[in-house]
Short mmCIF file of C-alpha atoms in Angstrom, two decimals:
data_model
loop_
_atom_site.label_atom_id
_atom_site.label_comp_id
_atom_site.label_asym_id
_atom_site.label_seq_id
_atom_site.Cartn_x
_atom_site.Cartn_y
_atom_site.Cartn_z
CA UNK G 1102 -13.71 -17.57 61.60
CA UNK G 1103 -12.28 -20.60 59.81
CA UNK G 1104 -9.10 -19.65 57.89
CA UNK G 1105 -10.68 -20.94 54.69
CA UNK G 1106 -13.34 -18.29 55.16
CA UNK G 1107 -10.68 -15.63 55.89
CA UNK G 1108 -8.82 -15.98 52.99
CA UNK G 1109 -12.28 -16.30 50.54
CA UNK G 1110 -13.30 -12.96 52.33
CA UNK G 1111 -9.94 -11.55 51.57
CA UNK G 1112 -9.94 -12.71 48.00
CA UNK G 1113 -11.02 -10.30 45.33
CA UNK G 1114 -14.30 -11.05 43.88
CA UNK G 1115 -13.90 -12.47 40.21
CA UNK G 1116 -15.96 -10.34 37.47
CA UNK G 1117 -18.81 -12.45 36.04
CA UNK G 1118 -18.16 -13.97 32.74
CA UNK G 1119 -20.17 -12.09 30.14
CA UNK G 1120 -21.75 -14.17 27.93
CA UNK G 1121 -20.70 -12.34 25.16
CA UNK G 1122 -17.04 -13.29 25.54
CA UNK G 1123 -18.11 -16.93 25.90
CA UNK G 1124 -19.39 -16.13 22.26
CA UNK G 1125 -16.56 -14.61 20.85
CA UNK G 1126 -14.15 -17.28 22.19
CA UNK G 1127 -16.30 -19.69 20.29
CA UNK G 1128 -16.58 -17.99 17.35
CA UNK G 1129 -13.29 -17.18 17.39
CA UNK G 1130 -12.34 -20.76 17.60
CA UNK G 1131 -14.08 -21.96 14.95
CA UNK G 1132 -12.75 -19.40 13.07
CA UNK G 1133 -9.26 -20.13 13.75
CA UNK G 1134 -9.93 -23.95 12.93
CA UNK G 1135 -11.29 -23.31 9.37
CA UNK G 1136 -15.25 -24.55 10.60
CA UNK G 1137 -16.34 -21.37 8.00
CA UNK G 1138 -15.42 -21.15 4.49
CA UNK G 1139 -14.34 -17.47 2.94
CA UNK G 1140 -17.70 -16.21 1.49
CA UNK G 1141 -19.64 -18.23 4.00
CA UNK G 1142 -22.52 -15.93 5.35
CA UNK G 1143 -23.66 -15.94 8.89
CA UNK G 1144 -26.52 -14.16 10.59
CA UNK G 1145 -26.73 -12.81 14.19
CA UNK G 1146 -29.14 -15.48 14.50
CA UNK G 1147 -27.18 -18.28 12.72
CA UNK G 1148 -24.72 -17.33 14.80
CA UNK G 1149 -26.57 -17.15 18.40
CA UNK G 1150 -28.17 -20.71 17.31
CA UNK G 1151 -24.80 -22.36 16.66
CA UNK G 1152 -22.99 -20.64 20.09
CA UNK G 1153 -26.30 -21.65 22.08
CA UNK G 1154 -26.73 -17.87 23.09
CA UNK G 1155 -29.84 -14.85 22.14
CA UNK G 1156 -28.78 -12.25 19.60
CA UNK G 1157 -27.33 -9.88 21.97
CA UNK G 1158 -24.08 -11.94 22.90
CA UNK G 1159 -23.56 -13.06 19.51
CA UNK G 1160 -24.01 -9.52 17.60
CA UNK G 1161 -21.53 -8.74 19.90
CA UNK G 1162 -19.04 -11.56 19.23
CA UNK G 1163 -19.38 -11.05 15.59
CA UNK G 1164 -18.88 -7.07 15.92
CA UNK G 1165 -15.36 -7.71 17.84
CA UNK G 1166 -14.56 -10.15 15.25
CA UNK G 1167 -15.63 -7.41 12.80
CA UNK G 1168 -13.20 -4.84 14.36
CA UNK G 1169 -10.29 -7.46 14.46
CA UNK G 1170 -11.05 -7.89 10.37
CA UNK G 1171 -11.51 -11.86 11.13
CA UNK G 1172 -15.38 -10.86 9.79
CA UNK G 1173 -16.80 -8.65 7.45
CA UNK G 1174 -20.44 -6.49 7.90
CA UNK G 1175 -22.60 -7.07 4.41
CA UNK G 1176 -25.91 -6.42 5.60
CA UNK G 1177 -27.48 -4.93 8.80
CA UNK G 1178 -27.56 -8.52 10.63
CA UNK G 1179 -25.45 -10.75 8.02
CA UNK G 1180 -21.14 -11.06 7.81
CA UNK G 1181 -19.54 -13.05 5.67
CA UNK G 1182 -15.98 -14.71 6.43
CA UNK G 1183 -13.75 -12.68 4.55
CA UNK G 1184 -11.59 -13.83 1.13
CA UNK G 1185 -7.67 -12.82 1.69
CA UNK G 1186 -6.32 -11.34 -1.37
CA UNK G 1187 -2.91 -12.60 -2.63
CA UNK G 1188 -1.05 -9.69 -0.95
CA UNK G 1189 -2.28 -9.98 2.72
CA UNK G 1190 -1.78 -13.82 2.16
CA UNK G 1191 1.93 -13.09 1.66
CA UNK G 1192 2.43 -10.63 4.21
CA UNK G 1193 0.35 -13.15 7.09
CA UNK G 1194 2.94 -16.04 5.42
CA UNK G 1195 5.99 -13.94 6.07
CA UNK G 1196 4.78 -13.00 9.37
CA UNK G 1197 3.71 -16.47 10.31
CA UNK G 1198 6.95 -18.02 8.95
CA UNK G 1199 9.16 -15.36 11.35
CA UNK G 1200 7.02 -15.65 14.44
CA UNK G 1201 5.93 -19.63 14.34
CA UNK G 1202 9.08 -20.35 13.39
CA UNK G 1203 10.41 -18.80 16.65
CA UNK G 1204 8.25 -20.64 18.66
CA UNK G 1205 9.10 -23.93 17.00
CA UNK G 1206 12.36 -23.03 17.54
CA UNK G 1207 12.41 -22.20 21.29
CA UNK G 1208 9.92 -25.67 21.83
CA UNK G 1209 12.29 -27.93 20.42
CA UNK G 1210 14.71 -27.98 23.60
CA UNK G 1211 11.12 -28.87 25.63
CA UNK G 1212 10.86 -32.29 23.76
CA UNK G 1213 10.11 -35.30 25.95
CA UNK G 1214 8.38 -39.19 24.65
CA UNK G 1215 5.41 -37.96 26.44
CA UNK G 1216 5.37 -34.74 24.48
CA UNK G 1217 6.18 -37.22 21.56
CA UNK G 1218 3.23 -39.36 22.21
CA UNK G 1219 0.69 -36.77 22.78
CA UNK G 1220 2.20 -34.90 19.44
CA UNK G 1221 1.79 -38.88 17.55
CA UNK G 1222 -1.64 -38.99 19.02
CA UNK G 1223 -3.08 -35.58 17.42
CA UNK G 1224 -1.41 -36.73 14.23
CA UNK G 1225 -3.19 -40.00 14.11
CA UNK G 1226 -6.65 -37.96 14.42
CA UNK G 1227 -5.66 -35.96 11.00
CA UNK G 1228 -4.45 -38.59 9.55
CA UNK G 1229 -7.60 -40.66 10.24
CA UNK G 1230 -9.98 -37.43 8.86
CA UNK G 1231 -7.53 -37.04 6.13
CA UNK G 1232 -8.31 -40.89 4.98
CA UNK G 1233 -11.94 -40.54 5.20
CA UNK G 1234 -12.16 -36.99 3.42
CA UNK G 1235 -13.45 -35.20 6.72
CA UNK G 1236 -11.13 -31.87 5.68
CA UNK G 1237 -12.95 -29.33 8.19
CA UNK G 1238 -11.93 -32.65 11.24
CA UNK G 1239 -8.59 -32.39 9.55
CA UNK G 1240 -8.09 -28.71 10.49
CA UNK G 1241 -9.74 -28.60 13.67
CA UNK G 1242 -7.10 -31.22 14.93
CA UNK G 1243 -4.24 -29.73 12.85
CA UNK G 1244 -4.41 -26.23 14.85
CA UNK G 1245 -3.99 -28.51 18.09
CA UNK G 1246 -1.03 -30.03 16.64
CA UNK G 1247 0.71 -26.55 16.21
CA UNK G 1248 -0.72 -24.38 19.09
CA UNK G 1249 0.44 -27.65 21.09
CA UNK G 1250 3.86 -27.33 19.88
CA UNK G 1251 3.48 -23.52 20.64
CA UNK G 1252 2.92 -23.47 23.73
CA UNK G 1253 5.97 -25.71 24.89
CA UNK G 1254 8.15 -22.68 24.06
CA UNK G 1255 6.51 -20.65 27.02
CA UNK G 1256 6.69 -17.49 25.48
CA UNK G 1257 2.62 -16.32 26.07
CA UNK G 1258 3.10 -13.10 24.27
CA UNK G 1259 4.56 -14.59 21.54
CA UNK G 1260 1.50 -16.78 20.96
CA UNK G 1261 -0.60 -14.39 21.55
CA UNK G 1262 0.70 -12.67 18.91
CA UNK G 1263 0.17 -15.62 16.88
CA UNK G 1264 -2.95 -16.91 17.26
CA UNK G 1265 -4.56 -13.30 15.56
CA UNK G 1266 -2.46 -14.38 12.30
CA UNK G 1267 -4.62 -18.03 12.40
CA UNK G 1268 -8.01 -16.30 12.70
CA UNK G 1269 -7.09 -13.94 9.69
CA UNK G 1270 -6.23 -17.28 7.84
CA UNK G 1271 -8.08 -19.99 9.15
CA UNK G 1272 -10.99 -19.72 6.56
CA UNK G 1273 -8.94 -19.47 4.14
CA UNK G 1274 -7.12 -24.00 4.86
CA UNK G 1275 -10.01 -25.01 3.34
CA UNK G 1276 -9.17 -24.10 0.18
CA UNK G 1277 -5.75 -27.01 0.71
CA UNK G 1278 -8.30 -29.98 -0.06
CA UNK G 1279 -8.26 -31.88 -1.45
CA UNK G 1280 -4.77 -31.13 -3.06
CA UNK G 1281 -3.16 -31.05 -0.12
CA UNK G 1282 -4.44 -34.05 1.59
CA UNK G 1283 -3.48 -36.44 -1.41
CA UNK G 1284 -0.03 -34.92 -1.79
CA UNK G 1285 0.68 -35.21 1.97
CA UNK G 1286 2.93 -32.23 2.81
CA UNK G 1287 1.45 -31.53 6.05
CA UNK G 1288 1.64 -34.84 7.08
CA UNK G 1289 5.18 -35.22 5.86
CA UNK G 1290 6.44 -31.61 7.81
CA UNK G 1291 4.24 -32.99 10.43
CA UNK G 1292 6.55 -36.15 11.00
CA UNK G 1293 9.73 -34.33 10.96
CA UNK G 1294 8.19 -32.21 13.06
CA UNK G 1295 7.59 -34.84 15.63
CA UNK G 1296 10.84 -36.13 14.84
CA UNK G 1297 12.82 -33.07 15.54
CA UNK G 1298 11.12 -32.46 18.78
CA UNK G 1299 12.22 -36.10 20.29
CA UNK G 1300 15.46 -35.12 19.58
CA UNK G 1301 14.87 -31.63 21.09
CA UNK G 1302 16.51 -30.65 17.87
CA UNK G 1303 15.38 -26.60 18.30
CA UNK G 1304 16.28 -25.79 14.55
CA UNK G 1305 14.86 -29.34 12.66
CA UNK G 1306 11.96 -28.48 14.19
CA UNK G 1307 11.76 -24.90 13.29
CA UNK G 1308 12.55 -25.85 9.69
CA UNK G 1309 9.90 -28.36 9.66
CA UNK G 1310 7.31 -25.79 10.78
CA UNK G 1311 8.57 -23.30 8.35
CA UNK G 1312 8.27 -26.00 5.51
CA UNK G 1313 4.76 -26.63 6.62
CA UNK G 1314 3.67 -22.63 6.53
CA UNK G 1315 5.63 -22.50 2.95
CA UNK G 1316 3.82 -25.62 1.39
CA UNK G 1317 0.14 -24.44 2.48
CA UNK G 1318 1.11 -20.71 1.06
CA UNK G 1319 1.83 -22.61 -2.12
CA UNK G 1320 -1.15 -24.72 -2.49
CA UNK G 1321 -3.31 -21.68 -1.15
CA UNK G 1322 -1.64 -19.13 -4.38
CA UNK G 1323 -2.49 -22.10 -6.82
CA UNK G 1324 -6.44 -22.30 -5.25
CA UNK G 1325 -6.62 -18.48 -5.70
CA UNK G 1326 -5.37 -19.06 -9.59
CA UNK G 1327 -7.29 -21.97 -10.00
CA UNK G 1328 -10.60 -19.61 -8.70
CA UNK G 1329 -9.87 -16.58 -10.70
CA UNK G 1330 -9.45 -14.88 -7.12
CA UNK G 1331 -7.22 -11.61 -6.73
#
């Protein structure tokens, strides 16, 4: 027997991929990149249409998403993407603001000009959806630019820790347009950002994140003012 076919024999046989995880990672996703709205509804089959799966995969995407509190039930068959009240706003901030910043932190030392470029090239896709009012673009490509940054600090618990904070909040950077588009505070952390990671500057770069997290908490409290919303 070839050796190729030895070592496939020996090799443990990889668990088909359900097609209800394929769901939740999608949903999930979108979640975490602000697609939905807080309030937005969604039926099992809404949701099966838009993930390109029947009802059984999705009802069971949406009821993990339920249990990790990204969702909430409202009906039989119909969730709605949840509102965050002031207080769990906070305590996600604070949390994001200690672990993020960590990250940021620990990827600054990683910092190369490809790194650099890459980094420049996400930002030129928000800034380009930013011009032309295309908010939900905006945050799809502004979860890159941080996960991105993330990731070069090689800690994979860490971000796996954060990555549940952004689906609890993801929803909820919509409510930063237009305000924050016109003022330009992400785009402004953004650049130092990329600035303090070409100079593998660990703690620029951390601050820079941190002022990022603090700016959207503020526009966020003065949306939930503005709204009436507890």
């Amino acid at each position: 027997m070839p050796e190729s076919s030895v070592a496939e024999a020996a090799a443990p046989a990889r668990p088909p991929v359900r097609l209800g995880d394929i769901a939740y990672e999608k949903l999930k996703e979108s979640l975490i990149r602000g697609t939905y709205r807080p309030g937005h509804k969604l039926t099992v089959r809404a949701a099966a249409d838009a993930l390109g799966v029947s009802s059984t995969p999705a009802r069971d995407a949406i009821n993990r998403l339920v249990l990790e509190g990204a969702l909430v039930y409202t009906g039989p068959k119909t969730v709605i993407v949840p509102h965050l009240d002031s207080q769990i706003l906070e305590e996600i901030t604070l949390i994001r603001l200690a672990l993020e910043g960590l990250a940021a932190e620990r990827a600054g030392s990683e910092g190369t000009q490809t790194i650099v470029a890459e980094l420049e090239a996400i930002q030129a896709l928000i800034d380009a959806a930013l011009d032309e009012a295309r908010y939900a673009d905006a945050l799809w490509h502004n979860k890159e630019f941080h996960f991105f940054i993330y990731r070069l600090a090689g800690l994979p618990h860490l971000l796996g820790m954060i990555e549940p904070l952004w689906l609890r909040i993801g929803a909820s950077f919509n409510d930063l347009y237009p305000e924050f588009a016109l003022a330009k505070y992400g785009v402004h952390n953004h650049r130092a950002a990329i600035e303090a990671i070409g100079e593998r500057d660990g703690s620029s770069l951390r601050a820079a994140i941190e002022s990022d997290i603090r700016d959207g908490f503020r526009q966020l409290k003065r949306a939930k003012t503005a709204d009436h919303q507890p």
